[in-house]
mmCIF file of C-alpha atoms in Angstrom:
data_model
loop_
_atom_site.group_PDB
_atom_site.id
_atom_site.type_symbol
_atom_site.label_atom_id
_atom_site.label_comp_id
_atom_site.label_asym_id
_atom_site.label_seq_id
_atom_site.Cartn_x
_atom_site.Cartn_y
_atom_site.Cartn_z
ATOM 1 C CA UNK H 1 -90.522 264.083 -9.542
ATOM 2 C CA UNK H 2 -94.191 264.169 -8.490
ATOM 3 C CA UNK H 3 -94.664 266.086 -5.744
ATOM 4 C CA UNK H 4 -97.093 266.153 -2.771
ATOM 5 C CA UNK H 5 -97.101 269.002 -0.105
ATOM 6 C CA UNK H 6 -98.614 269.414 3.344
ATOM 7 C CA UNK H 7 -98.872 272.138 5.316
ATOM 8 C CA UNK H 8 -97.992 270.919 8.334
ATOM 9 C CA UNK H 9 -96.326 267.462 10.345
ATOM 10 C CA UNK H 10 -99.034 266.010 11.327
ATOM 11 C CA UNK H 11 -100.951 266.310 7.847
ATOM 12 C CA UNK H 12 -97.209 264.843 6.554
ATOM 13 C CA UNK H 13 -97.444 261.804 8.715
ATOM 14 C CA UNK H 14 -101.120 261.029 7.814
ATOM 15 C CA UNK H 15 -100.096 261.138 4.095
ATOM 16 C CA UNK H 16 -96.718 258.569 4.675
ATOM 17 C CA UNK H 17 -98.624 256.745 6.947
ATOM 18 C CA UNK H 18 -101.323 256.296 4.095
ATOM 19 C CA UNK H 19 -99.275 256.266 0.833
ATOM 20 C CA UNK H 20 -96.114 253.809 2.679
ATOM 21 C CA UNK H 21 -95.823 252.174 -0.714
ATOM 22 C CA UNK H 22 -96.097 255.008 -3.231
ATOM 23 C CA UNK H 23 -93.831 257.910 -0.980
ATOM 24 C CA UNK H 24 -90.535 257.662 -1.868
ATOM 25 C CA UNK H 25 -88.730 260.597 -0.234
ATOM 26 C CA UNK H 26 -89.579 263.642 2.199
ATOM 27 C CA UNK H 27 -88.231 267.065 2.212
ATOM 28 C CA UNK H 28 -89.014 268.702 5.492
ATOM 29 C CA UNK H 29 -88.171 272.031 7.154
ATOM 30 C CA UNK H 30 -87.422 271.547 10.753
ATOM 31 C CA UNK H 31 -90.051 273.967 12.118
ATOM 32 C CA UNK H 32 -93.555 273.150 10.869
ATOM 33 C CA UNK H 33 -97.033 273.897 12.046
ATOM 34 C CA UNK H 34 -98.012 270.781 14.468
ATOM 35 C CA UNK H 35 -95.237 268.114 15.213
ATOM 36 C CA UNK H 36 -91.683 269.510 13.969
ATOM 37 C CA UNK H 37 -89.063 268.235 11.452
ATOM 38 C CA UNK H 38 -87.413 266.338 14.136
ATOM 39 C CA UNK H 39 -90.797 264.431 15.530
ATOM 40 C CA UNK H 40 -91.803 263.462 12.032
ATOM 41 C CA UNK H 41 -88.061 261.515 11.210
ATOM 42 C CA UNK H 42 -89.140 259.882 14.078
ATOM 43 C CA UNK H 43 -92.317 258.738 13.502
ATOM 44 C CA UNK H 44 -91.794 257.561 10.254
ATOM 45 C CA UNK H 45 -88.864 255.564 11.674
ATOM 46 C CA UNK H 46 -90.669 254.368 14.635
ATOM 47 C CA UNK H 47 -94.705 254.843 14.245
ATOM 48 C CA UNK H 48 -94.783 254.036 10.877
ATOM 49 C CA UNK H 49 -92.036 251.272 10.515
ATOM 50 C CA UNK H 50 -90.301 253.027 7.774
ATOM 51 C CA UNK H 51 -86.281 252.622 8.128
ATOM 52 C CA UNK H 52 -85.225 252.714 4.626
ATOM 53 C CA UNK H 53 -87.434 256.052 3.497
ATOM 54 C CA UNK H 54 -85.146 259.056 2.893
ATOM 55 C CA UNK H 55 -85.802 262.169 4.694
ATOM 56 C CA UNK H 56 -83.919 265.095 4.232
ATOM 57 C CA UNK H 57 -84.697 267.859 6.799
ATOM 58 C CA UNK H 58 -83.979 271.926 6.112
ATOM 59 C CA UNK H 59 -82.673 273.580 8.627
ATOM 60 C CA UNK H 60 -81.411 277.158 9.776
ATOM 61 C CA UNK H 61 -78.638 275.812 12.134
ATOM 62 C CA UNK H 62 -76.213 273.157 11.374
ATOM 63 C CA UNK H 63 -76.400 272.259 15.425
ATOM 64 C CA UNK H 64 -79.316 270.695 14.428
ATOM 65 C CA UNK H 65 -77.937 268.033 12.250
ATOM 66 C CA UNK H 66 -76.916 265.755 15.111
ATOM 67 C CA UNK H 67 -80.191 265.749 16.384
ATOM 68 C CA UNK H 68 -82.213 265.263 13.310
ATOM 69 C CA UNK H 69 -80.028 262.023 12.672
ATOM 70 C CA UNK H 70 -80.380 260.353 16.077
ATOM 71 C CA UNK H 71 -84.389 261.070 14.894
ATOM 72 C CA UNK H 72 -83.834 259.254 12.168
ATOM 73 C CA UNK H 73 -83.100 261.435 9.434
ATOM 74 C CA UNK H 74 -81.380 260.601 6.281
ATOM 75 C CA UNK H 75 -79.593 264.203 5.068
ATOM 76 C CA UNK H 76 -80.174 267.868 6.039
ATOM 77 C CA UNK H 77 -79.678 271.345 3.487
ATOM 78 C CA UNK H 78 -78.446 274.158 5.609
ATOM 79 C CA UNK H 79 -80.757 277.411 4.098
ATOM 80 C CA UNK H 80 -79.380 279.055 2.133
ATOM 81 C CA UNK H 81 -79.379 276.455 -0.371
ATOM 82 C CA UNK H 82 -79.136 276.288 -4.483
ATOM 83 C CA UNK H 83 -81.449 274.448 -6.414
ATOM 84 C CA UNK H 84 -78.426 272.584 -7.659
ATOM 85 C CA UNK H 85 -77.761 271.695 -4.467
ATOM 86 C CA UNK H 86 -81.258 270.613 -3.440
ATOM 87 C CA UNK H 87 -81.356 268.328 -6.678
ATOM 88 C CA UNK H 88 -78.366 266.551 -5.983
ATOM 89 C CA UNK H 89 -79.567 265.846 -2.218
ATOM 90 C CA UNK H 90 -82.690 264.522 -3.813
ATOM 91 C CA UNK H 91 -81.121 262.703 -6.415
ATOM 92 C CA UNK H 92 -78.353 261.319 -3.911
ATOM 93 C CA UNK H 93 -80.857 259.294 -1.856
ATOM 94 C CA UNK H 94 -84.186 259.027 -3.820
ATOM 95 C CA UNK H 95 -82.278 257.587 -6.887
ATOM 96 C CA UNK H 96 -81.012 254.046 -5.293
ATOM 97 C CA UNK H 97 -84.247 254.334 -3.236
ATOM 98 C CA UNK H 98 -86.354 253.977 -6.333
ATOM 99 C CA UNK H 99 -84.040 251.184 -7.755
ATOM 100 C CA UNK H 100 -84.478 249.640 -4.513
ATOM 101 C CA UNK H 101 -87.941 249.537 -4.723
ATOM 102 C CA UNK H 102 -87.566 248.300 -8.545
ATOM 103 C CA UNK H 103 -85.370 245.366 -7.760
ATOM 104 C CA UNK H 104 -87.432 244.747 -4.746
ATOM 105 C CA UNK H 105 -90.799 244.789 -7.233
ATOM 106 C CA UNK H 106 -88.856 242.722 -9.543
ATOM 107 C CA UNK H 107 -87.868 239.929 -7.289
ATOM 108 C CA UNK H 108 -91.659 239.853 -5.895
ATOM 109 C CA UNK H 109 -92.962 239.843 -9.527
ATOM 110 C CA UNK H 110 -90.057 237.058 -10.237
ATOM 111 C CA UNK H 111 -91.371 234.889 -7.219
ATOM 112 C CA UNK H 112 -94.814 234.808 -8.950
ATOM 113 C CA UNK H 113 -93.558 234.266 -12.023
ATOM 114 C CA UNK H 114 -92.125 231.350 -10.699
ATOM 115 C CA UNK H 115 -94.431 230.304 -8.500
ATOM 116 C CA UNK H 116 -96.428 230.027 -11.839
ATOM 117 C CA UNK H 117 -93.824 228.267 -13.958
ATOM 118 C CA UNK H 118 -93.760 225.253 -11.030
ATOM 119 C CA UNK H 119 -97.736 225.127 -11.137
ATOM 120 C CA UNK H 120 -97.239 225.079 -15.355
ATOM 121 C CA UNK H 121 -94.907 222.104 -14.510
ATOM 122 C CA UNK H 122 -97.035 220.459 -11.647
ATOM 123 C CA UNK H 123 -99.905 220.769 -14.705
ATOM 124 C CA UNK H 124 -97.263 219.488 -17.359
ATOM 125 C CA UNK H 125 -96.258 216.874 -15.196
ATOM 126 C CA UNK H 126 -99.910 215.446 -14.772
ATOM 127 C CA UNK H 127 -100.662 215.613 -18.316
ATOM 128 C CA UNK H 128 -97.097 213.616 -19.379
ATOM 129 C CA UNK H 129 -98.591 211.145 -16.647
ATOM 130 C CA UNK H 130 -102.022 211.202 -18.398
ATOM 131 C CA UNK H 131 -100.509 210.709 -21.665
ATOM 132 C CA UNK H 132 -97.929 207.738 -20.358
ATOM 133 C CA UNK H 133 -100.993 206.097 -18.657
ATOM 134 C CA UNK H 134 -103.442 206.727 -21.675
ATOM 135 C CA UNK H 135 -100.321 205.525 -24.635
ATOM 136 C CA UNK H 136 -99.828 202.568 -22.134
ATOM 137 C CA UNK H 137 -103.595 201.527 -22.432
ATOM 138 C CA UNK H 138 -103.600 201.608 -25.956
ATOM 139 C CA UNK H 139 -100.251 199.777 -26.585
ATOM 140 C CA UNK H 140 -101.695 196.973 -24.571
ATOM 141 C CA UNK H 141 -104.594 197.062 -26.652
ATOM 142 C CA UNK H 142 -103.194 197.206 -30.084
ATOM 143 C CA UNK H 143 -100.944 194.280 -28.462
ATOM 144 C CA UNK H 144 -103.942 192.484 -28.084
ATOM 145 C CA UNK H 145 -104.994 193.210 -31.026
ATOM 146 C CA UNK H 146 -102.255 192.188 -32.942
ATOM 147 C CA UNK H 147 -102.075 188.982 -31.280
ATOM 148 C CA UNK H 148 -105.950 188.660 -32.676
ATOM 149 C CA UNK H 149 -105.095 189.353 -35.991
ATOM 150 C CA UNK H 150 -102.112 187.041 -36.079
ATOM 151 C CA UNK H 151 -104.427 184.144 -34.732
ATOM 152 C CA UNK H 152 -107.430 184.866 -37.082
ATOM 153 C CA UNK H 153 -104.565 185.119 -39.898
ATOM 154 C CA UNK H 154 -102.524 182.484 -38.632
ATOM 155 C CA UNK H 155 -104.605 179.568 -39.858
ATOM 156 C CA UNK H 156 -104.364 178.102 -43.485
ATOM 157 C CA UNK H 157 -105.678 174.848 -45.442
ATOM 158 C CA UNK H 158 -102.606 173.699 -47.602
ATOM 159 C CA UNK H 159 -103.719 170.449 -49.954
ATOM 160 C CA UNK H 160 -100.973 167.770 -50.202
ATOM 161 C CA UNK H 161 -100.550 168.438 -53.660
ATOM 162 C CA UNK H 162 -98.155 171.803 -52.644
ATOM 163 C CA UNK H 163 -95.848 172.548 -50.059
ATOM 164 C CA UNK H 164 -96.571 176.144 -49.149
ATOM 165 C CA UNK H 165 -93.860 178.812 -47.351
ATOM 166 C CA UNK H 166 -94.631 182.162 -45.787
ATOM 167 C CA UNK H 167 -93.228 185.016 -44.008
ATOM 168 C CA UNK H 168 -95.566 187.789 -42.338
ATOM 169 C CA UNK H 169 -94.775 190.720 -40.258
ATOM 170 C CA UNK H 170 -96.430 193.946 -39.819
ATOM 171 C CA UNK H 171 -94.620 197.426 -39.762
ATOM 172 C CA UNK H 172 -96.756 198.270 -36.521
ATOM 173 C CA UNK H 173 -98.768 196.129 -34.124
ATOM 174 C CA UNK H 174 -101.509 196.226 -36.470
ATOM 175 C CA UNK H 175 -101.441 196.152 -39.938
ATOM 176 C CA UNK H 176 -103.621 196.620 -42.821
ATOM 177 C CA UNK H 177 -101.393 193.371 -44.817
ATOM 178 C CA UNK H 178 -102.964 190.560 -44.793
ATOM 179 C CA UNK H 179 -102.804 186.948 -46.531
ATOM 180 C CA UNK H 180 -105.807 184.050 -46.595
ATOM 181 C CA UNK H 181 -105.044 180.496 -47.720
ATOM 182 C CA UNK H 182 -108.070 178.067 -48.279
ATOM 183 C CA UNK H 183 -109.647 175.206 -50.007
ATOM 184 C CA UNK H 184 -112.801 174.944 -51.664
ATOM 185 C CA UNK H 185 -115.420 172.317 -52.132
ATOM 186 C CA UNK H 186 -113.186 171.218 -55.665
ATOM 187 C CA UNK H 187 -109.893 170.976 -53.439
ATOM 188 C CA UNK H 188 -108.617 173.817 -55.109
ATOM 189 C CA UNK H 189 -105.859 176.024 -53.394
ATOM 190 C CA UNK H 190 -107.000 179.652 -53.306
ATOM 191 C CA UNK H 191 -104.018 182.013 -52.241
ATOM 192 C CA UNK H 192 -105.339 185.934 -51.558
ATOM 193 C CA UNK H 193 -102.624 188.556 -50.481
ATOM 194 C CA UNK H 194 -104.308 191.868 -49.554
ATOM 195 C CA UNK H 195 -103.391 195.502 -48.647
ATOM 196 C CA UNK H 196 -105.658 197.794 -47.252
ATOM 197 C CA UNK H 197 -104.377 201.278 -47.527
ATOM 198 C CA UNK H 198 -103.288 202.985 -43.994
ATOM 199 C CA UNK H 199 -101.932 201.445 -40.921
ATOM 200 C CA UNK H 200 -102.848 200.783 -37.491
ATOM 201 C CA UNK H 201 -107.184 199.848 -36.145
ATOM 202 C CA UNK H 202 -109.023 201.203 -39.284
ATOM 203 C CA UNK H 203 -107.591 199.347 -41.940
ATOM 204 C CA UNK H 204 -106.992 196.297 -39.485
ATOM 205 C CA UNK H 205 -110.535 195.530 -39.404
ATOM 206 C CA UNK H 206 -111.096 196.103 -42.674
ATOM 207 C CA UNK H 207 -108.759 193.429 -43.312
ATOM 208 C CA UNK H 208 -111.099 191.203 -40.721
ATOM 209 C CA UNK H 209 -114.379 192.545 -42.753
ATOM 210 C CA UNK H 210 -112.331 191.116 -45.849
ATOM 211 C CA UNK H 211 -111.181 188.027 -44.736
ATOM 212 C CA UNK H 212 -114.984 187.317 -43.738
ATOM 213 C CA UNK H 213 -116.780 187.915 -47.020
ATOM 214 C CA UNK H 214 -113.895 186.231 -48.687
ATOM 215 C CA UNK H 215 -114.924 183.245 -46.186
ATOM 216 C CA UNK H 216 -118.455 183.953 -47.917
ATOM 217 C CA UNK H 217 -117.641 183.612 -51.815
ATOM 218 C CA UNK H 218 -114.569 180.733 -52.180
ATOM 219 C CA UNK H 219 -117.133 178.635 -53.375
ATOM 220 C CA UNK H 220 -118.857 180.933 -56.070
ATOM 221 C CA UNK H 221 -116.934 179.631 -59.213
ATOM 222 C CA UNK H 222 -114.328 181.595 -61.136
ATOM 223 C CA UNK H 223 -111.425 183.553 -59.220
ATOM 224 C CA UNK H 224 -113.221 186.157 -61.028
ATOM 225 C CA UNK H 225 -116.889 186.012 -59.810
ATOM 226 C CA UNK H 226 -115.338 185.762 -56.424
ATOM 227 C CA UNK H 227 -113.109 188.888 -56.994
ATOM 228 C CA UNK H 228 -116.021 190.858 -57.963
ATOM 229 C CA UNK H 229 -118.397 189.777 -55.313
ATOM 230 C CA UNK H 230 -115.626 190.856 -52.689
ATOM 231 C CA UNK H 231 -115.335 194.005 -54.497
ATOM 232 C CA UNK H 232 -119.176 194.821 -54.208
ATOM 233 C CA UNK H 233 -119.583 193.507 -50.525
ATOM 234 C CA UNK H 234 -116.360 195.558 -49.710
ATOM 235 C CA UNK H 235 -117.689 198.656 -51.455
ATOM 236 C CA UNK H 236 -120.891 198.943 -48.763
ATOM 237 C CA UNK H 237 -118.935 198.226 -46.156
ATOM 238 C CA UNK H 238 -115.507 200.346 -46.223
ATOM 239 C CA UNK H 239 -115.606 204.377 -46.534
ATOM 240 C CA UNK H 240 -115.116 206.198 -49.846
ATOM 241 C CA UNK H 241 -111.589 207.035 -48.503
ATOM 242 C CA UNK H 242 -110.319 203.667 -47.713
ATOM 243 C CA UNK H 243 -109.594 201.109 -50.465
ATOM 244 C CA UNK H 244 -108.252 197.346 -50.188
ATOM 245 C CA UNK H 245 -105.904 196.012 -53.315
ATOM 246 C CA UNK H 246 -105.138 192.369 -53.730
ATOM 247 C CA UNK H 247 -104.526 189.210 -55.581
ATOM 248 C CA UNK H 248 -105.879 185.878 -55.723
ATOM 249 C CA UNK H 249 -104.264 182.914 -57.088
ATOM 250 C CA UNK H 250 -106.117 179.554 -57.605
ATOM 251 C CA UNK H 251 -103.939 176.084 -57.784
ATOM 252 C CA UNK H 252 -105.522 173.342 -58.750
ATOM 253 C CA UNK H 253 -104.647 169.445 -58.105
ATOM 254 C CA UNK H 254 -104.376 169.217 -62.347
ATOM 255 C CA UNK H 255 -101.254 172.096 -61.925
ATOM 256 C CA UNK H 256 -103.777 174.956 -63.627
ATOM 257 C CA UNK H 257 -102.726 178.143 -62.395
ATOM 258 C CA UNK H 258 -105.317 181.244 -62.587
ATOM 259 C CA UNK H 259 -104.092 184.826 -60.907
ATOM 260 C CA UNK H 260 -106.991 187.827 -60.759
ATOM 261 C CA UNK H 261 -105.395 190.967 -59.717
ATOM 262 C CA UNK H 262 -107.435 193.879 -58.601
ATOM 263 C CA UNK H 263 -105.011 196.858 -58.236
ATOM 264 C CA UNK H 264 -102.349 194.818 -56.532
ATOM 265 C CA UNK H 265 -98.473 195.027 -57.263
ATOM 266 C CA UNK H 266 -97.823 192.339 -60.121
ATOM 267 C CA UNK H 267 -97.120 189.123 -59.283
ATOM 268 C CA UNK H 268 -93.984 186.675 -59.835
ATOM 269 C CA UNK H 269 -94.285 183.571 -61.349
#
């Protein structure tokens, strides 16, 4: 125990009336210089508001006790008293006082601590809205930009001389597959089936860049010039990290049959 003396009531009553929070037990002889034993219970009790403070008062007489508890007094030691006896007294009523206090400091520091946890949610709630509203934005715009790619892919040239089938569909909205069907100025059938490595808007429009400068070269000859001169107009374009494979397969009206293959899974004849 830490203790603090006065030497008299009234210098008692300052100190409670100062230190309310941090006092948590008085030992008081009845007779004191200024206000007695008996006028200090009850101005703690009544002046200073404290009813759950412990006071234990020593007196000479038990008579006294009576009076010291209508004050307001919690115990009294009868002198003479043993220091055993004293400790116990102390121990008796300061003891669940200070567990009191503990719980009572506990459930305070438990309200803030959740008063913090529901503004964490209010703020975890607001960013789950954020992130609905923001994932909602950009699945309607990879929506609409899959249904660009499957227009600007849907499109083909077929020459009477072949019946042509076809099945396309993308793991995600967007993908970095692609296929091209067109005729050149010979009516030959060029077939290209691409893969840009990666999914979703990067390799997407690389597929677009692709499909473009293929646009560019079907008329430069060989399957072969035309592979190359995608491969070098690709190359300037698409980062060092990012590749395209693919195949191209030329059908011609005479039933020739060329395939160029630059990197691409083999292809079944």
């Amino acid at each position: 125990f830490k203790l603090v003396r006065a030497e008299s009531g009234d210098q008692a009553l300052e100190i409670i009336t100062k230190n309310s929070t941090k006092i948590d037990g008085v030992i008081t002889e009845y007779v004191l210089p200024g206000i007695s034993g008996e006028e200090l219970c009850r101005a703690i009790r009544h002046d200073v508001g404290d009813l759950m403070l412990p006071v234990i008062c020593v007196v000479s007489y038990r008579e006294l006790a009576q009076q010291l508890f209508e004050a307001g007094a919690s115990d009294y030691l009868q002198i003479p008293y043993t220091t055993a006896e004293l400790v116990a007294r102390v121990q008796s009523h300061l003891l669940p006082m200070i567990t009191n206090r503990h719980l009572h400091q506990n459930l305070i520091n438990g309200k803030k601590l959740t008063r913090e946890l529901e503004k964490r949610n209010l703020e975890l709630t607001h960013a789950q809205r954020t992130i609905q509203l923001k994932t909602n934005e950009i699945t309607t715009d990879l929506l609409v930009a899959s249904e660009f790619q499957k227009k600007y892919f849907g499109t083909f040239e077929v020459p009477d001389y072949l019946d042509i089938a076809l099945y396309y569909q993308p793991v995600s909205y967007v993908s970095g597959d692609f296929y091209m069907i067109r005729t050149n100025n010979k009516d030959d059938c060029n077939i290209l089936i691409g893969d840009v490595a990666g999914h979703g808007i990067g390799p997407a429009f690389i597929t677009i860049i692709a499909k473009t400068l293929l646009d560019r070269v079907i008329d430069q000859g060989s399957i072969s010039k035309m592979m190359t001169n995608l491969n070098t107009s690709v190359e300037e374009i698409v980062a060092a990290d990012s590749y395209l494979t693919s195949v191209l397969v030329r059908i011609s009206k005479s039933g020739d049959f060329v395939v160029a293959n630059a990197g691409h899974p083999e292809t079944l004849v």
